[in-house]
Coordinates of C-alpha atoms in Angstrom, one line a residue:
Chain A
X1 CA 16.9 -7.1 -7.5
X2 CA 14.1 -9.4 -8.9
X3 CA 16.1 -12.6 -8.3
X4 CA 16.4 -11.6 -4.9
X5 CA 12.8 -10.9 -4.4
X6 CA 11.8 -14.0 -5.8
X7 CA 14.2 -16.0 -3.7
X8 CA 12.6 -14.0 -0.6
X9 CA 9.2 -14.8 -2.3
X10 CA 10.1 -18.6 -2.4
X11 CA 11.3 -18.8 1.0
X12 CA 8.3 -17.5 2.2
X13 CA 6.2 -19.9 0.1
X14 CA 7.9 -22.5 1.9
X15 CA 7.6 -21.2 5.2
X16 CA 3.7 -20.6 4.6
X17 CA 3.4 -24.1 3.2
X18 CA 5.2 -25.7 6.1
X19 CA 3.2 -23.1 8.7
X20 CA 6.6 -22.1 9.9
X21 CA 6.5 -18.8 8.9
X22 CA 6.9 -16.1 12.5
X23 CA 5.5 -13.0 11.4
X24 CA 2.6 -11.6 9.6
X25 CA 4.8 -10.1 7.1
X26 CA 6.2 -13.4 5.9
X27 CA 5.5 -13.4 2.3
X28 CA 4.3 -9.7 1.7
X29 CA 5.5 -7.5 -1.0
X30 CA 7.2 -4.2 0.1
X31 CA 9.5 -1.8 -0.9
X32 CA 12.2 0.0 0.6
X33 CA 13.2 3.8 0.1
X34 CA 16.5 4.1 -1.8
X35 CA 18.7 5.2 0.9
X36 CA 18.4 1.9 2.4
X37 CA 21.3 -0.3 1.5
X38 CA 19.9 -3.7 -0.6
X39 CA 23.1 -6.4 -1.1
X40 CA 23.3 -6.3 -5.4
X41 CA 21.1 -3.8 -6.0
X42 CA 21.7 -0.3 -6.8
X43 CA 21.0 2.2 -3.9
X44 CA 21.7 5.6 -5.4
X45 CA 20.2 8.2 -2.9
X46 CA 17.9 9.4 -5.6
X47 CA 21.0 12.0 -6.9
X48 CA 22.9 11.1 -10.1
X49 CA 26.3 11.3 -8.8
X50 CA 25.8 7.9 -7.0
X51 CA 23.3 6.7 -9.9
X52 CA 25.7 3.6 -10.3
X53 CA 26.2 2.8 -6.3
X54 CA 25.9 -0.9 -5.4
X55 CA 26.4 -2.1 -1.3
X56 CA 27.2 -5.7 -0.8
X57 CA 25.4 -5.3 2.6
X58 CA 21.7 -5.0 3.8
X59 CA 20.3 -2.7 5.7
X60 CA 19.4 -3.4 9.1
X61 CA 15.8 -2.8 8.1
X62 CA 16.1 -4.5 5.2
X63 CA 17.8 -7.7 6.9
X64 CA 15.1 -7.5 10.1
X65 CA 12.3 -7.6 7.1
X66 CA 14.3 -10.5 5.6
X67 CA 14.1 -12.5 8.7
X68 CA 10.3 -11.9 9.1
X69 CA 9.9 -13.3 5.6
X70 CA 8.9 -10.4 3.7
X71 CA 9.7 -10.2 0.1
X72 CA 11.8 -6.9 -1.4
X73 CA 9.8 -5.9 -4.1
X74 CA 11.1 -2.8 -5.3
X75 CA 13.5 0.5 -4.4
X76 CA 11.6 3.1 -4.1
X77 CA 12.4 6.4 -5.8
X78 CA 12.8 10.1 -3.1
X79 CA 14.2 13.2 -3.6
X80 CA 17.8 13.7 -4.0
X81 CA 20.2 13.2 -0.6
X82 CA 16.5 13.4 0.9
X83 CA 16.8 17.2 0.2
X84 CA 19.3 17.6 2.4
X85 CA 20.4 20.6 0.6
X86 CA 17.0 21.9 0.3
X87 CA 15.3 21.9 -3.6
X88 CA 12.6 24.2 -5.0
X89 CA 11.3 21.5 -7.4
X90 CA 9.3 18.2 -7.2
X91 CA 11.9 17.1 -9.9
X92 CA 14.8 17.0 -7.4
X93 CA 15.2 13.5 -8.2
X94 CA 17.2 11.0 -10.2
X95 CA 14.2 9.2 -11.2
X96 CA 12.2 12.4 -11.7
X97 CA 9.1 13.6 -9.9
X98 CA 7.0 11.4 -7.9
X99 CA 4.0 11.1 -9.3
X100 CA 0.4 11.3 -7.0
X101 CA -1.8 8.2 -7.3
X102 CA -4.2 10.6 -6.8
X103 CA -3.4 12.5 -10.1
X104 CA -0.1 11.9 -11.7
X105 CA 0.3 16.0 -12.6
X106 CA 0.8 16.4 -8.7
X107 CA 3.7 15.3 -6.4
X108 CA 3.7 12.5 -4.2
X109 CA 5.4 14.1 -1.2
X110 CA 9.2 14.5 -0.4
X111 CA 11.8 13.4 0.5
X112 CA 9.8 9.5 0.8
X113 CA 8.3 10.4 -3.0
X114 CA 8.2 6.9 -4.2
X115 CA 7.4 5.1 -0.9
X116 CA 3.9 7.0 -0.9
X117 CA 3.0 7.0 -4.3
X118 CA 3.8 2.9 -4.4
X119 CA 1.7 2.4 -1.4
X120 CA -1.4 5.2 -2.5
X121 CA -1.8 3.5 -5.8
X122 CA -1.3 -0.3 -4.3
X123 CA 2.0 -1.2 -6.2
X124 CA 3.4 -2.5 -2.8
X125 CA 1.4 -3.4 0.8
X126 CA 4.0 -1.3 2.3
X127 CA 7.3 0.5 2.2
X128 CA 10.1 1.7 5.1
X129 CA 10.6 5.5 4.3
X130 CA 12.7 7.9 6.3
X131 CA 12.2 11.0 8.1
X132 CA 14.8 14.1 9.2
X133 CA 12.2 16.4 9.0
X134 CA 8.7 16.1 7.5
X135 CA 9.7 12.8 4.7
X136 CA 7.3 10.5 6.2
X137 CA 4.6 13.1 6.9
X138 CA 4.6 15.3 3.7
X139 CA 4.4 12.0 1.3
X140 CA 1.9 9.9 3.7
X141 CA -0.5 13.1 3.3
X142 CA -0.3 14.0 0.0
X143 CA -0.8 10.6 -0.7
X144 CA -3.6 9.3 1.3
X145 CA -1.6 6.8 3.1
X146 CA -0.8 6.5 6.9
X147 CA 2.9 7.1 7.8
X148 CA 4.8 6.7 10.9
X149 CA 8.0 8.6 12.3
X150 CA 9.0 6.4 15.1
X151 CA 11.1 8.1 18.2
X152 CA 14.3 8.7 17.6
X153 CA 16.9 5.4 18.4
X154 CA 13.9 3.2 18.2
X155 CA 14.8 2.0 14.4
X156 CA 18.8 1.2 13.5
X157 CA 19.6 3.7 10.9
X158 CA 22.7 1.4 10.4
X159 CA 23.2 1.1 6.3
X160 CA 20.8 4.0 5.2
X161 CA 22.0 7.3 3.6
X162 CA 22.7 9.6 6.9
X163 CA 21.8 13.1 6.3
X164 CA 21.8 14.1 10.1
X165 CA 23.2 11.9 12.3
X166 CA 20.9 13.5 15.2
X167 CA 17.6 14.3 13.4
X168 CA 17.4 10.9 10.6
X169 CA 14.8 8.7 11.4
X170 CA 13.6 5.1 9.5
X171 CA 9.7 4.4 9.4
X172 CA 7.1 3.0 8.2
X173 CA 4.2 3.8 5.2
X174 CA 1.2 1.6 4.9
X175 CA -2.4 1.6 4.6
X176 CA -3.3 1.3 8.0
X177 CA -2.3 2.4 11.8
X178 CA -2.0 -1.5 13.0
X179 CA -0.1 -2.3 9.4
X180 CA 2.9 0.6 10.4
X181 CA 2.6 -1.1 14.2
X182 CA 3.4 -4.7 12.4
X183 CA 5.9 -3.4 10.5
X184 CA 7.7 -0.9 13.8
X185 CA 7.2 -4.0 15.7
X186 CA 10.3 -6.1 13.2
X187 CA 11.8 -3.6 12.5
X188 CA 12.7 -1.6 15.4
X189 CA 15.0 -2.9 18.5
X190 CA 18.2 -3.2 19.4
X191 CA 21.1 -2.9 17.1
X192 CA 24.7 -3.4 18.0
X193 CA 25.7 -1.7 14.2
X194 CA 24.1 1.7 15.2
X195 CA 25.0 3.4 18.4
X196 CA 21.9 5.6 18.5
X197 CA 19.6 2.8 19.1
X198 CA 18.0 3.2 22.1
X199 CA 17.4 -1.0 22.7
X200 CA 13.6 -0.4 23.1
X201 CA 11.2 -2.4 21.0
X202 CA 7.6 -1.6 19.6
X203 CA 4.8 -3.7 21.7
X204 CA 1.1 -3.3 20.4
X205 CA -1.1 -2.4 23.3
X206 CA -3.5 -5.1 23.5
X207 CA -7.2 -4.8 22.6
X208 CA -8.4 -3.7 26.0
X209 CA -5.1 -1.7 27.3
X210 CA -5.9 0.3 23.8
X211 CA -9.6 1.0 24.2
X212 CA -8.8 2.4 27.7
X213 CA -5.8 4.4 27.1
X214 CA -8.2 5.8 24.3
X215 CA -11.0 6.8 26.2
X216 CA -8.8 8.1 29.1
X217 CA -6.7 10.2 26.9
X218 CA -6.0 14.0 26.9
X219 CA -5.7 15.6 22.8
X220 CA -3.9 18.6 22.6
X221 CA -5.0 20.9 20.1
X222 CA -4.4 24.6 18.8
X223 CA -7.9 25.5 17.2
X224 CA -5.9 28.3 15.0
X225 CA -3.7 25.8 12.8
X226 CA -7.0 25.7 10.7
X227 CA -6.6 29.4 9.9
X228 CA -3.5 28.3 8.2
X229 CA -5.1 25.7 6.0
X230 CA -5.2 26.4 2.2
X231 CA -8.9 26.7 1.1
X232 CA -9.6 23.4 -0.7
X233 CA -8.0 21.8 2.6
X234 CA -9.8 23.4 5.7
X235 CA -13.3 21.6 5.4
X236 CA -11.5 18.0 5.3
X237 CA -9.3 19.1 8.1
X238 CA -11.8 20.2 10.2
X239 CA -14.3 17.2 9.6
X240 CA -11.6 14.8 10.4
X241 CA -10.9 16.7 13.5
X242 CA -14.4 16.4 14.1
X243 CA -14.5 12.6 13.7
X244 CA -11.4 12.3 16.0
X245 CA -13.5 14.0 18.5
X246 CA -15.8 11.8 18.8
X247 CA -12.9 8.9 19.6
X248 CA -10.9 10.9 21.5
X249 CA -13.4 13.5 23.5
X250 CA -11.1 14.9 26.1
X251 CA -9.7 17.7 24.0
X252 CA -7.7 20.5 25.7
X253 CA -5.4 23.7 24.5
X254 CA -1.8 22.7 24.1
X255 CA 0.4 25.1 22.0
X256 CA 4.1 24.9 20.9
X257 CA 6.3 27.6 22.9
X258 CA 6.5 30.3 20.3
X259 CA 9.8 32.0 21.6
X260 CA 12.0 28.6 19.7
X261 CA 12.9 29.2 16.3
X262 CA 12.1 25.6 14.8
X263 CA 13.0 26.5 10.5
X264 CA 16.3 28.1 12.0
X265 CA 16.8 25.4 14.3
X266 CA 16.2 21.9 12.4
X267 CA 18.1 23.9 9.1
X268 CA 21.1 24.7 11.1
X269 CA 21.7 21.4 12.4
X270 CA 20.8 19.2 9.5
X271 CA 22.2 22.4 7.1
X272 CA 25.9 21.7 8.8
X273 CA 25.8 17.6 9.6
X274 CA 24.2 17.0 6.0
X275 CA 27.2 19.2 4.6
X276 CA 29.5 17.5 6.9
X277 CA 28.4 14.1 5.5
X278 CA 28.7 15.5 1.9
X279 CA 32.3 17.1 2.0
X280 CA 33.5 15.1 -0.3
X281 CA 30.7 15.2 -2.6
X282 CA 31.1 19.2 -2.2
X283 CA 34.8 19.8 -2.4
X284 CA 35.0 17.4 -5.3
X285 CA 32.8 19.7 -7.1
X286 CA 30.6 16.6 -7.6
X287 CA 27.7 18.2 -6.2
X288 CA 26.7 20.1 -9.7
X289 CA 25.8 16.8 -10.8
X290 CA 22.7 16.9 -8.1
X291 CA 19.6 17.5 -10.5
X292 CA 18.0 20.7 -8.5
X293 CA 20.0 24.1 -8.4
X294 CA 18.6 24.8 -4.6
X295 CA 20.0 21.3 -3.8
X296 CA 23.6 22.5 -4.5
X297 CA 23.6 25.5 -3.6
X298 CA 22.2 24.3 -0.2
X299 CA 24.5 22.2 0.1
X300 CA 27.6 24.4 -0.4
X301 CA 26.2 26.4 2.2
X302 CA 25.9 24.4 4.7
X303 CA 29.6 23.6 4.6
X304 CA 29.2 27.3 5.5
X305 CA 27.5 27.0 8.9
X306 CA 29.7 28.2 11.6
X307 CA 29.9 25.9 15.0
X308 CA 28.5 28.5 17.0
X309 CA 25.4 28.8 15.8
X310 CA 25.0 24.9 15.1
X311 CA 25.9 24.5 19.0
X312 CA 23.5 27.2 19.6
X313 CA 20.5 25.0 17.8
X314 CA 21.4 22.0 19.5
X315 CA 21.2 23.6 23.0
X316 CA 18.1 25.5 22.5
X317 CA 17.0 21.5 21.2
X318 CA 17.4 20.8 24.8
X319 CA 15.4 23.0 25.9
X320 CA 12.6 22.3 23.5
X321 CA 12.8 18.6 24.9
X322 CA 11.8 20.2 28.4
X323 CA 9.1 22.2 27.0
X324 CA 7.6 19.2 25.1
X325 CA 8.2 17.7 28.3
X326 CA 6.1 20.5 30.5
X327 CA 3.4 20.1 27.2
X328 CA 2.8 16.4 27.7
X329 CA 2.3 16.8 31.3
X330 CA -1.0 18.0 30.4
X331 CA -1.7 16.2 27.1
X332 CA -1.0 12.8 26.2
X333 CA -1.0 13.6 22.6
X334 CA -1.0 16.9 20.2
X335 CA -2.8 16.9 17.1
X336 CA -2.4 19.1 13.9
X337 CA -3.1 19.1 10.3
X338 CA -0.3 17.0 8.8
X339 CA 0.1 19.4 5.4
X340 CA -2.1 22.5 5.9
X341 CA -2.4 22.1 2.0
X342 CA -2.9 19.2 -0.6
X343 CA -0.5 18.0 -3.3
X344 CA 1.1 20.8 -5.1
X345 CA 1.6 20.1 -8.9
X346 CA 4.8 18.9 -10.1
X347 CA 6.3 21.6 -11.8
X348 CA 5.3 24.4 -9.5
X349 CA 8.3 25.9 -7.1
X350 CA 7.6 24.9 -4.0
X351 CA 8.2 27.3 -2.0
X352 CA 4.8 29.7 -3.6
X353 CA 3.0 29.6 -1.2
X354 CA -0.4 28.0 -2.2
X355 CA -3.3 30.1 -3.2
X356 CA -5.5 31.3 -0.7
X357 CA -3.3 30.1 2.0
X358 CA -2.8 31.9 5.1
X359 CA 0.7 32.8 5.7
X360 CA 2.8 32.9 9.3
X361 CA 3.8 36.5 8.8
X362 CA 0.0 37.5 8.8
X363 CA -1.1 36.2 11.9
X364 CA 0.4 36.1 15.6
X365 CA -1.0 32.9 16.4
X366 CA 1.3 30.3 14.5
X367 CA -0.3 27.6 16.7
X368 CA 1.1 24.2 16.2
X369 CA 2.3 25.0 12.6
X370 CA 5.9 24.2 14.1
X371 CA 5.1 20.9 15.2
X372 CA 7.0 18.6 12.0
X373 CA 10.6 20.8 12.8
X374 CA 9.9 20.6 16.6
X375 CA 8.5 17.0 16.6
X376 CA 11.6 16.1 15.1
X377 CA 13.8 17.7 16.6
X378 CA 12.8 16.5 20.2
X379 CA 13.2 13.3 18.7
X380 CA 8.9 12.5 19.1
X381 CA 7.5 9.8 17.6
X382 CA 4.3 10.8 15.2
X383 CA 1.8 9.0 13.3
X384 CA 0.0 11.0 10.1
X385 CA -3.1 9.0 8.6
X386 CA -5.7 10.1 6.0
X387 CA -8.8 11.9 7.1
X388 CA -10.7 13.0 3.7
X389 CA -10.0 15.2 0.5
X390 CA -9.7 18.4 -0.4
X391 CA -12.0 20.0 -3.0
X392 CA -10.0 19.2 -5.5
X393 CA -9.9 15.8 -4.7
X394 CA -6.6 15.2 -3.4
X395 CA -6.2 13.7 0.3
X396 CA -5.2 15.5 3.3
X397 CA -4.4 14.0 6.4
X398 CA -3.9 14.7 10.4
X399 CA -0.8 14.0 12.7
X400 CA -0.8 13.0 16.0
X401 CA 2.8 13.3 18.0
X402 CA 3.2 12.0 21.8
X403 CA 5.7 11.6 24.2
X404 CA 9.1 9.6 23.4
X405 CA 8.6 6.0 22.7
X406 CA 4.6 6.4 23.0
X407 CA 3.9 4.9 19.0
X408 CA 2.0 2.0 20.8
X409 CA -0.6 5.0 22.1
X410 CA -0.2 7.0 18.8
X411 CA -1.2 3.7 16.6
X412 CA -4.2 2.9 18.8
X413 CA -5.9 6.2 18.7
X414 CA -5.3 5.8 14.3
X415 CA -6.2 2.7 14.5
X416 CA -9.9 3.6 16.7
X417 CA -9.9 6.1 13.9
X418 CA -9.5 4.0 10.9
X419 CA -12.3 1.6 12.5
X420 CA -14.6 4.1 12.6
X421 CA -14.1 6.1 9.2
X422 CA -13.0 4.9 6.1
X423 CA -10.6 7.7 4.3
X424 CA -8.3 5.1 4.5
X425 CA -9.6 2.4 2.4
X426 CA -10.5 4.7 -0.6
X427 CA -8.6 4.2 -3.8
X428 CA -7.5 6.0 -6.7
X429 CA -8.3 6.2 -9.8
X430 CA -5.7 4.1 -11.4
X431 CA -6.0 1.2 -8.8
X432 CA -10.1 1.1 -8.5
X433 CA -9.6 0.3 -12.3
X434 CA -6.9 -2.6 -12.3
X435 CA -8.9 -4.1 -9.4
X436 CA -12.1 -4.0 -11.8
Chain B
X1 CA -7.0 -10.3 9.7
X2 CA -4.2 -8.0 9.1
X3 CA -5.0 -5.3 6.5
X4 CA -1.4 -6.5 4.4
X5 CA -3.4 -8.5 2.9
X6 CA -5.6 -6.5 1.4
X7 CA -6.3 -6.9 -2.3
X8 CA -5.4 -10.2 -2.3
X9 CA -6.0 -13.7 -1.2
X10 CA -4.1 -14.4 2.0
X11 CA -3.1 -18.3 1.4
X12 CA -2.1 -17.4 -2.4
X13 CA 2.0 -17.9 -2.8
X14 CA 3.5 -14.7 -2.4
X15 CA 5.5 -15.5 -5.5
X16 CA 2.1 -14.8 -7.1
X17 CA 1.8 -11.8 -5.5
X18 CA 4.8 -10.4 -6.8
X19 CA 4.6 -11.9 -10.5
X20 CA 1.3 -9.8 -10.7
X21 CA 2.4 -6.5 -9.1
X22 CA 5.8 -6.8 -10.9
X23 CA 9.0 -5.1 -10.3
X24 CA 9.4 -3.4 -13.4
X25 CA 5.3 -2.4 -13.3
X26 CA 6.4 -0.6 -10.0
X27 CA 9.2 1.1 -11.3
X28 CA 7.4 2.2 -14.6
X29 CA 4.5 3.6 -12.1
X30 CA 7.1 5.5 -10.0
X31 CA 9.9 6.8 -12.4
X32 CA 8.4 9.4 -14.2
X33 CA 10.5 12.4 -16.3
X34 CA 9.3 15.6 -15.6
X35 CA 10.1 19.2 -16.7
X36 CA 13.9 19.9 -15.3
X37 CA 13.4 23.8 -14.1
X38 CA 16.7 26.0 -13.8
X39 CA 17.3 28.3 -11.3
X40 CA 19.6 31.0 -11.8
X41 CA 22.7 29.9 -9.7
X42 CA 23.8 33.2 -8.6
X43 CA 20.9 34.6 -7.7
X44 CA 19.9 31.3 -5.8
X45 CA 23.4 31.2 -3.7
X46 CA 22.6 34.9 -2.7
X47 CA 19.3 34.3 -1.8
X48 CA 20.6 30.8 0.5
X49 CA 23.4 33.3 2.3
X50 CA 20.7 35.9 3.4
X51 CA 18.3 33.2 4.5
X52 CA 21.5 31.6 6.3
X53 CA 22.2 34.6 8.3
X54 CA 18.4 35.8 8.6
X55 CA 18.5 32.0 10.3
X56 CA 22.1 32.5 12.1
X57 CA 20.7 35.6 13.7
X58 CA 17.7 34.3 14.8
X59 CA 19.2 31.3 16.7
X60 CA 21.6 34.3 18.2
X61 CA 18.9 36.3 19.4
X62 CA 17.5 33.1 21.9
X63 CA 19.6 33.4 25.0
X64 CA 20.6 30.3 26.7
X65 CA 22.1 29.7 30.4
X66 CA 25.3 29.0 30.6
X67 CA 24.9 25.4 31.8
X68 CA 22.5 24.3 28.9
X69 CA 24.2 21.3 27.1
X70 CA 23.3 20.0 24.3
X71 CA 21.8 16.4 23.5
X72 CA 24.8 14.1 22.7
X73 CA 25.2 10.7 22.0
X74 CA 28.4 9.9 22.7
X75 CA 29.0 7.0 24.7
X76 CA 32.8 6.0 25.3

């Protein structure tokens, strides 16, 4: 793994040195979740019965990044089989919990644990993470870093650990809005080795095209989400919303149908294709290797699932893509908190609901509290950036989703955002002092 | 200026960028061993099947015309 990066790190030296180099990237450090196949280096899904698992290929990300000239720094540590099983605990990991820049007694985020804590505390520029239903977003927020979940079949998924063949997506985690667009931009396209692909490629809006579609654009917002927000989270939330305001000032009601059952829906169909993908691991008996007891158990029941109601998810999936559809007709955009809480401490279950924290079953008005399951199961594209901390320090962030294939719009309106605040270039701790 | 370069200077190699930040510095930041909690098996598979079938039924209860497809991607 090091000889490779500093091969990658001398080719780019040379590249720089000759000016030959064709991307921005050429040369930058970065790291790459570990379900992302790496050529010698062990890729072991973050679950100890592949601990010793070695590929002789790259991934297509990896090998897109290699031809832009960035360096492979480091695999990045996630939850086990990216929870496809479900887990309770932030230590449902091979390498053990990821820690939060932000304070090492909280988690990082899941199932991308290690891409956002190596970008929140500096340790890399930027890393790929994945997403089948909140990986990107959960980790990016907890984190204080931005994340983005491209479209479905805009990134090849070809040589990364499938959990759902219809819900997995591969994306970006960086500092900034325009960083994740840099990075969509070589990474996503065409792919002959993946069949999902859709052939589209990311194309920053220019300066101009950006400042317009800004000011033009229509946010769609449910005011109720922050009745859902735990306490130390709801004055962040709202002051970011405020700030977005103020960039995007055409705001209007948009609210998630409430008659779809997104939980039910997105576990169903990643329940039955993630056990699907794991038979063997499950009728080996394998699977009690997997670190977290939720994890197996999880798993084994998924194998469980019965076609019918996985056929049943995937056609009401169809017609959530028409309502999303009817919704964008009179947004551009929909906004929500990204976590309605801040980082949870690492050995708590995760599934107690935080202090203070409203729950769905007490209120009628679940908003847009859907919108991670239905985002991804629609296949939308959304970006989640950093918009303050909570009172007790931690970061919490926004998401925006849009239309299919709209992450040029998506990483304009972050990036207007990130010009005119600054959550995003605050530090922690641990990396304000090594830069002293 | 791209913000990838932040923290540090953009003409440095990038073999110095990497001898500083380290491979093994990264991993030592990001592997970490926590406490390994245990759940009670039984109760935990019991728990999954009603939450399965609590989820089964809801999905049951939607009804859906007869010519809804699903989304597929197969392409012969």
């Amino acid at each position: 793994m090091s000889e490779r990066a500093f091969a990658e790190a001398a080719r780019a030296d040379r590249a720089l040195a000759r000016k030959t180099a064709r991307s921005p990237l050429c040369g930058i450090p970065y790291g790459a979740k570990d379900l992302l196949a790496a050529a010698g280096a062990p890729t072991t899904w973050g679950a100890p019965p592949y601990r010793d698992q070695i590929f002789d290929h790259d991934a297509t990300v990896v090998r897109k990044l290699e031809r832009a000239g960035a360096v492979l720094a480091a695999k990045l540590s996630m939850v086990e089989l990216a929870g496809g099983g479900g887990y309770r605990y932030p230590s449902a990991s091979l390498q053990g919990p990821g820690r939060n820049p932000w304070d090492p007694e909280r988690w990082s985020g899941g199932s991308s644990s290690g891409s956002g804590s190596a970008v929140g505390t500096g340790a890399v520029s930027y890393a790929i993470g994945s997403e089948t239903s909140g990986s990107i977003g959960t980790p990016a927020a907890f984190c204080g870093v931005t994340g983005l979940r491209p479209t479905y079949g805009l990134v090849s998924r070809a040589g990364a650990m499938a959990l759902s063949w219809t819900l997995d997506k591969i994306g970006p985690m960086a500092r900034t809005a325009e960083d994740c667009g840099l990075i969509l931009g070589a990474i996503g396209g065409p792919d002959p080795a993946d069949a999902t692909v859709s052939g589209r490629r990311y194309r920053a809006l220019d300066g101009r095209a950006a400042s317009g579609a800004v000011r033009r654009l229509r946010i769609g917002i449910a005011e109720e989400d922050l009745d859902h927000a735990a306490p130390e989270a709801k004055r962040a939330l709202a002051r970011g919303l405020a700030e977005l305001d103020r960039i995007v000032p055409r705001r209007v009601r948009a609210v998630l149908p409430d008659d779809l059952p997104y939980g039910p829906m997105v576990g169903t169909v990643y329940g039955a294709e993630g056990a699907e993908i794991f038979s063997e691991l499950i009728a080996s008996g394998r699977v009690d290797q997997l670190i977290d007891a939720r994890q197996k158990a999880g798993l084994r029941q998924g194998a469980e699932i019965r076609a019918r109601d996985y056929l049943r998810a995937m056609r009401l999936r169809t017609v959530l893509a028409e309502r999303f559809r009817e919704l964008f007709a009179e947004v551009d955009v929909i906004v929500a908190p990204a976590r309605t809480s801040t980082a949870p401490p690492i050995d708590a279950a995760l599934d107690a609901r935080p202090p203070g924290a409203g729950s769905l079953a007490d209120t009628p008005r679940p908003g847009n509290t859907g919108l991670i399951p239905a985002g991804n199961l629609a296949g939308l594209p959304a970006i989640f950036f950093p918009c303050g901390f909570g009172t007790d320090g931690l970061p919490v962030g926004l998401q925006l989703v849009g239309p299919a294939f709209s992450e040029p719009l998506l990483v304009a309106i972050v990036a207007a955002y990130q010009r005119a605040t600054d959550h995003h270039t605050k530090q922690p701790p641990a990396r304000r002092r090594a830069a002293s | 200026m791209v913000d990838l370069h932040r923290g540090r200077d953009p003409d440095a190699p990038a073999r110095a960028g990497l001898l500083t930040r380290g491979y093994h510095a990264i991993l030592s930041v990001l592997m970490s061993s926590g406490p390994l909690p245990n759940d009670d098996p039984a109760a935990l598979a019991v728990q999954i099947r009603e939450a399965a079938e609590k989820s089964a039924a809801a999905l049951r209860e939607r009804d859906v015309p007869i010519g809804l497809e699903p989304p597929t991607v197969f392409r012969p």
